[in-house]
Amino acid sequence: MAAELTLQDVSLQFGGIKVLQEVSFTVEPGQIFGLVGPNGAGKTSLFNCISGHYKPTSGVVRIDGAEVQGARPATLAGHGLARTFQHPALQLHETVLENVLLGAHSRLPGGALEWAVRTPRTRRAEKELRAEALELLERNDLGWAAHLPADELSHGLHKGVELCRALLMKPKLLLLDEPAAGLPHTEVETLIATVRRLRAEDDITVVIVEHHMGLIAALTDRVVVLDHGAKLMEGSAAEAQSDPRVIEAYIGKDAADDAA
Amino acid sequence: GREGGGGGGGGGGSASPGITDDSVTLGVTTPLSGATAGPGTCTVAGVKAYFGAKNAEGGVEFGDGKTRTVDIRALDDTYDPQQAKANYDQLKNDVFAMTAGLGTPTNRAWRDAAIADEVPQVLIMTGDPLFSDTEESPWQLGFVPIYQNEGEAFGELLATSSEEHKVAILSQNDDYGEGYVEGFKSAIEGADNIEIVDELTYEATDTSVDAQITELASSGADIFFNAMSVTPLMIASLQKAQQLNWKPSWFLPSNTSSPGAILEPGGAAAYPGIYSVSFAKAPQSPAFAQDEDVVEYLAALKEHGDYPDPPAFPHCQWSWMIGATLEQAFGEMTEPTRENFMEALRSIEDFQAPLMLEGTAVNTSEEGQPAVSTLNVQKFNGKGYDTVESFG
Amino acid sequence: MASASSLSTSSRSAAAPAAAAPSFRQRRWVRMAAPLVLALVLAVLPLVLPEFANETIARIGVFAVAVLGLNVVMGYTGQVSLGQIFFLGVGAYVTAYGVQNDWNIVLVFVLACLIPAVAGLIVALAAARLGGLAIAMVTVALPIVGVPLAKRLSEFTGGSQGLSARFADNPEWTGLYDDQWQLYIVLVIGGIVFLLTRYLVRGKYGRAFAIVKGNENVASSMGISPYRYKVLAFTIASLIGGVSGFLYMLVVQYTSPETMSFGHSIELLAAMVIGGAGSIVGSILGGAWYVLVPQLTNAVDASLTALLQGAVLLLVLFVLPGGLASLPRALTRGRRRSGADRGVGAPPTTPSSTAGSGTAAEGSERERQGPA
Amino acid sequence: MTLLELEDVTASYGPVQVLEGVSLSVPENGAFGILGANGAGKTTTLRAISATVRTGGRITFDGKDIRGLRPDQVAALGIAHVPEGRGTFGDLSVRENLRVGAYLRNDRKGIDEDIDYCLDLFPNLQERIGSNASALSGGEQQMLAVARAIMSKPRLLLLDEASLGLAPSTAKNVYDAIRRLRSESGIAMLVVEQNANLAFTLVDGATVLETGRNVLTGTTAELKGMDEIRRAYLGG
Amino acid sequence: MGTFIQLVIDGLSTGSVYAALALAIVLVHSATGLINFAQGGMAVLAAYFAWYLTNQGVPLIVAILLSIVFSFALGAVVERWLMRRFERGDPDTAVVVTIGLLTLITGIAGWLWTYNNQQFPSLFPLDTVSFLGVSVSIRSIGTTVVIVVAMVLLQALFVGTKLGLALRAVAINPQSAAFSGLPVGRLLMVGWGLAAVLGAVAGALVAPQLTLTPGMLDNALVYALAAVILGGLTSPVGVVVAAWIIGILENLAAVYVPFIGHDLKIAVPFILLFVVLIVRPQGLFGRKTVVRV
Ligand SMILES: Nc1ncnc2c1ncn2[C@@H]1O[C@H](COP(=O)(O)OP(=O)(O)OP(=O)(O)O)[C@@H](O)[C@H]1O
Ligand SMILES: Nc1ncnc2c1ncn2[C@@H]1O[C@H](COP(=O)(O)OP(=O)(O)OP(=O)(O)O)[C@@H](O)[C@H]1O
Ligand SMILES: [Mg+2]
Ligand SMILES: [Mg+2]
């Protein structure tokens, strides 16, 4: 079941810096939701508040109606939240497959003792998820790299590995932080197709932070624009792109012309 | 051991391991690196020097009429019991006997094994009484007086004093310190002129005992019984008490009372009396500068012991005496077996080993006592030590 | 010039490795047979080796288990623990106490595992909040405080004189010598511990430990609570430390406060790194290092052991920064990689381990690079 | 005059060779681009120049062969590299980061002026001047990396996806500023950029890499005119 | 009361010994990101060097100055020919290398100069001054003053100078540092050299008190490390204050808390450390490092 995400007056402060100021919005189940805004607007921080890596100074975060602000990331992950990071964080010396398998953690049954004695249950589960991970990599054009150490992959490909890792968690709510950064044009199109397919097949809610306006326009049902930690506007991607405030604060006059 | 106790037991004179017609090998496990390497190195140097000199003369004469050279195989155990046991395992089938090693836990670690294997573990440098209990330790014999004896000797001296005394005690937090204190207390029991006013401990690994000295100084004691085995801490104590203007009479253990290495840098001359116990001549002491024993010993130490400097630790002297005691036992051996050796070793009486002070002697047949159990109480005279009979 | 149609994504497929089928089959065959051969060798070895060799191998087993425990908490999970020797010490004391009081030996073994594990759990519940050097300093307190504590609790520990306990005299029916019997026990218990640990650090838990070491934020977003897994790893390490303490008593038959002196903890750490951090084989090599190097330096010159040990350690790490376990990898790496992909024009194989010698400046400057 | 010239350059990570022969040249005060798919070898080409991978072939800067120099020696020649990913000093403040960038300079006043210039260029950094770099947002760190390179007053700027993670308007500002630097101070630049639209506003010519080789080189106008380039890189 | 003050003063002077070593550890850490277990060993070697020179008739102060020069070279050589191979690898390996170095240095010192305790002449007279019923040796005062001066210099180096900034930058990100033209290798050598100099000063200060042996600073090392973590790895002032706190608290706890006593007093700094770290993971004076996701 795709999850519903609601933020209500979420604020976050570090020392004197107001990173988020009373941000509220709702992401409907099954939506692909965009989060855009200038650098330092607080997009990643907002993700961190949702995923539990930051605790909002005030405000409420609800996933499927349950208040989760302040819950630990691991707990939230266990309840169907997955995310990628703006700066890919892989285990560089492990193979790509091992990296992706990490996403299967919560889906693998059994405690430490069971794994130490290798009960048939754990062996079967490991085998199944390994196959699933390989298939996932294959579907994302990374099958060839499955057995290479992650540090032998170029930077741009790390994003894809991270995405696979998050997908193997089978999330209800997926947060993607700049998934298209560093991808060439053709890959962005593949990414768009992938996310669309995800929603269609897996019944999942997706929130995307991205500076690639083409991707935002093509993919999202709705966007929120942040500026200096506050919500500037909410609406469709097209509305956002033509909103003068957004153009002023974010897209830039010329760029808006270019895109037009 | 695979011999299943055959080591020394083989009846009728078949030779034990480690001994041939012209040589005998002795094993040592002792700390040669780490915190106790200073005295540890000495334990090897003295015995090596002794037998080095003998070998240069052709060897040692055994009771069976053969002359054998004596080889020493020394291994470093860094004061780690496990390593000591490993060293023992390595040596046990190649050496005739184990000797001279320093340390209580390191010797205890393989005591049981030595008994089971019937390997002599003799003339070792620990004041732990267990090793001199013939019942419990049939294949063992300590060399230096048990710690209790040293403490007792001083306590007895103090009990003869005609004055009232307040005693402050500082002791190392292990069997060494405990033994000293126990002996001292047992000797002053019933002496109503003596009162123990404060009693503290320290760890051998401490970098400073300033706090203890400060606390003890405030007790106003006029006698300071300091059962301390760590050289720098002993020097620091002597300095610190002066700094606090606390000037008691001191008692120092035999292994931390070296005039050159401790008393002089510690400024001991400032105190009314520094007492220690000893059974060995201190080579640094001017009184023995021309002593024949001392001259011979120092020369051999340099030449055969690989020990260039004058030793700062008495262990060098002790292990020299161990050499002489062993030679004594060898001279009584009629069969080249470990059993026969133990018999010979246990029957030495009143042997005045070289470097021994007048009034002390090696006596191995005394029940429950190590090879040396007689001690002289000495008083520091500014340069060396004089033997004293009474306090004051 | 290449045709333009290949411009987009072709560079990735070009790198696909070409797995060679026969070598794989061969490897599988080896994989099946190797454990059997190994087991057989280990079963026969104690019978044919001389006494001292058996004793030495048994000692290696003891410390290999201790290093294995350290590897679980540090090599795999990244918590610098300077307290491992403490758990060995506790295990040894529990064993000695139990044996002296004539408890059933199985019960003694269970307690020698459980008591250190519980102690480790309690320590970890508090210490696992800390990271990096902080946890190192907190764990170093264990042996440092443990030594005087053992002296103070002399009722149970025998104080500074320690405890002796012999409990592994061979039963009559075996017809074995003591050293053989002891070695068999060490091999069986140690073997089981190694096997279980090996499985544990392969699958779900191994990956979790690794990501906790690598990046706690990522770990937590995968549903892996760094705190819980650190506590788990620490507890397992303590338990394994307890097992090694039991084996220590079996082999050394004596324990005293010196057993757990802080210096040994440092030596265990060194043994782990030299064997190979985060490696099962490395743990065995680390145990071997711990036991054999003092033996070796003693044989060369007993009065220069410190100097020699320091020199050997530096030499080995200089040549093999990844530890002894990385030796085969260092030797074969070049061939495997250059053969697997982008075979064309591969440069002559240069094991990275030799990069630092000779033109050290250049070599190590390079080592430092790679994606930041 | 050619400032930087790569002739048949190869490069490898350990035993893995990833550049199979790359040639390109950047004229004095010129701007040249490198395009290519992920893993094509763009970053590696820049690393080859700044001596952080093992290389073969010829790399000349200002007529001198610079192969075999150390990275800092390359930098001292006036080549500033803005690396891929986070190239900042996390535990130093923003101001300290900028000062480190000016390490090779000794003109106190000039440095202070340039710091002000950079802060002007990136108002975000101005706001966070005292914070540790590690606290900055992804885009802010990218700005800082670019600013640090500018602080060293280089003769050649190596930009590895400098617009990565920057908001569209900020990316544009950065490119505007770089263009200004080029015309005002005569800096030359070698630019790796996935956002080819943006890159083409700056560079005079570019090369396309594929599995470590040049497959296509041309002027901006030529490349823009090619269908396959438009399809693969410009989304047209 | 007199005893109390005396114990505090004693604690300060013991703490200064730890502080001396701790400062050197902080310097290497700031400049290379490593904890150098061999720091004490290198200091001991420097002290032996000075001691050897004084035995050859060189005046003490000259001998110490020469040993400082020697130490700088030693530190630089160790970095260049040994540590460089490990600096960007697994930090655990580098730490173990420093442990190996400590063992080697101790072995060399024992081999060259035996394990006997050697008397190291004191820079300061052994006299004491008394006030308020408390006596302090000139030596303690001198040691403390030198430590404070070293601390101030170190703090100034880090916050106020280009060299200090460059040293820190190299430790944090050597690659970016090289891209900015910082001679990474040379700076690392300078960092190690300077730390060794600090160590040499520490060695000369404490050798008269501890008497010179190869393992002279082994026991102090643990305390110094505790002070480093307690004070905060990045702060020279912090570690000196922490070292003093440790010295004083240990004494007071031993005397006034009977349950702890002198045998368990070593637990005190670690309990303190633990409590502080739970509240302030960066230590008393340390800068908090932000780890962003
Ligand atoms: N440290 C490394 N070890 C081994 N191979 C590497 C390493 N770094 C990169 N590679 C390989 O070198 C090739 C070129 O990588 P490079 O980083 O130069 O690509 P790129 O063109 O910059 O790609 P991207 O657009 O993703 O940044 C890739 O195939 C990559 O897998
Ligand atoms: N842990 C932290 N400590 C201090 N400041 C922080 C912290 N986390 C975020 N900030 C500040 O909050 C602001 C918002 O950061 P955030 O990473 O959320 O921005 P962003 O919208 O994701 O920007 P970008 O598009 O550049 O990634 C930044 O100015 C950043 O410096
Ligand atoms: Mg962000
Ligand atoms: Mg790249």
Coordinates of N, CA, C and O and ligand atoms in Angstrom, one line a residue, chain A residues 151-156, chain C residues 342 371, chain D residues 13 18 37-44 84 161 194, ligand 1:
Chain A
D151 N 33.7 1.0 -6.0 CA 34.6 2.1 -6.3 C 35.2 2.0 -7.7 O 35.8 2.9 -8.1
E152 N 34.8 0.9 -8.4 CA 35.3 0.9 -9.8 C 34.2 1.5 -10.7 O 34.4 1.5 -11.9
L153 N 33.1 1.9 -10.1 CA 32.1 2.5 -11.0 C 32.3 4.0 -10.9 O 32.7 4.6 -9.9
S154 N 31.9 4.6 -12.1 CA 32.1 6.1 -12.1 C 31.0 6.7 -11.2 O 30.0 6.0 -10.9
H155 N 31.2 7.9 -10.9 CA 30.3 8.7 -10.0 C 28.9 8.6 -10.4 O 28.0 8.4 -9.5
G156 N 28.6 8.8 -11.6 CA 27.3 8.9 -12.1 C 26.5 7.6 -11.9 O 25.3 7.7 -11.6
Chain C
R342 N 38.1 -5.1 -19.7 CA 38.9 -4.2 -20.5 C 40.3 -4.8 -20.7 O 41.3 -4.2 -20.4
P371 N 38.4 8.3 -5.9 CA 37.3 9.2 -5.7 C 37.2 9.6 -4.2 O 37.2 8.7 -3.3
Chain D
Y13 N 43.7 2.8 -13.0 CA 43.5 2.7 -11.6 C 44.1 1.3 -11.2 O 43.5 0.3 -11.6
V18 N 41.7 2.7 -17.9 CA 40.4 3.2 -18.2 C 40.5 4.3 -19.3 O 39.5 4.5 -20.0
A37 N 29.2 9.6 -21.7 CA 28.3 8.9 -20.8 C 29.0 8.7 -19.5 O 30.2 8.9 -19.3
N38 N 28.2 8.2 -18.5 CA 28.8 7.9 -17.2 C 29.8 6.8 -17.4 O 29.5 5.8 -18.1
G39 N 30.9 7.0 -16.8 CA 32.0 6.0 -17.0 C 32.8 6.1 -18.2 O 33.7 5.2 -18.5
A40 N 32.6 7.1 -19.0 CA 33.4 7.2 -20.2 C 34.8 7.6 -20.0 O 35.7 7.4 -20.8
G41 N 35.1 8.2 -18.9 CA 36.5 8.6 -18.6 C 36.7 10.1 -18.5 O 37.9 10.5 -18.5
K42 N 35.6 10.8 -18.3 CA 35.8 12.3 -18.2 C 36.6 12.7 -17.0 O 37.6 13.5 -17.0
T43 N 36.1 12.2 -15.8 CA 36.8 12.5 -14.6 C 38.2 12.1 -14.6 O 39.1 12.8 -14.2
T44 N 38.4 10.9 -15.2 CA 39.8 10.4 -15.2 C 40.7 11.2 -16.0 O 41.9 11.4 -15.7
E84 N 35.2 16.2 -8.7 CA 33.8 15.7 -8.6 C 33.5 15.4 -7.2 O 34.3 15.0 -6.4
E161 N 32.0 18.8 -13.5 CA 30.6 18.9 -13.2 C 30.3 20.0 -12.2 O 29.7 19.7 -11.1
Q194 N 27.6 17.4 -17.6 CA 26.5 16.6 -18.1 C 25.5 17.5 -18.7 O 24.8 17.1 -19.7
Ligands
LIG1 N1 39.0 4.0 -8.4 C1 38.7 3.4 -9.5 N2 39.1 2.1 -9.7 C2 38.8 1.4 -10.8 N3 38.1 1.9 -11.8 C3 37.7 3.1 -11.7 C4 37.9 3.9 -10.6 N4 37.3 5.1 -10.8 C5 36.7 5.1 -12.0 N5 36.9 3.9 -12.6 C6 36.5 3.4 -13.9 O1 37.0 4.3 -14.8 C7 36.1 4.6 -15.8 C8 36.0 6.0 -16.1 O2 35.6 6.7 -14.9 P1 35.4 8.2 -14.8 O3 35.1 8.5 -13.3 O4 36.5 8.9 -15.4 O5 34.0 8.4 -15.6 P2 33.2 9.7 -15.9 O6 33.2 9.9 -17.3 O7 33.7 10.8 -15.1 O8 31.8 9.3 -15.4 P3 30.6 10.1 -14.6 O9 29.9 10.8 -15.6 O10 29.8 9.0 -14.1 O11 31.3 10.9 -13.6 C9 34.8 3.9 -15.4 O12 34.6 2.8 -16.2 C10 35.0 3.6 -14.0 O13 34.3 2.4 -13.7

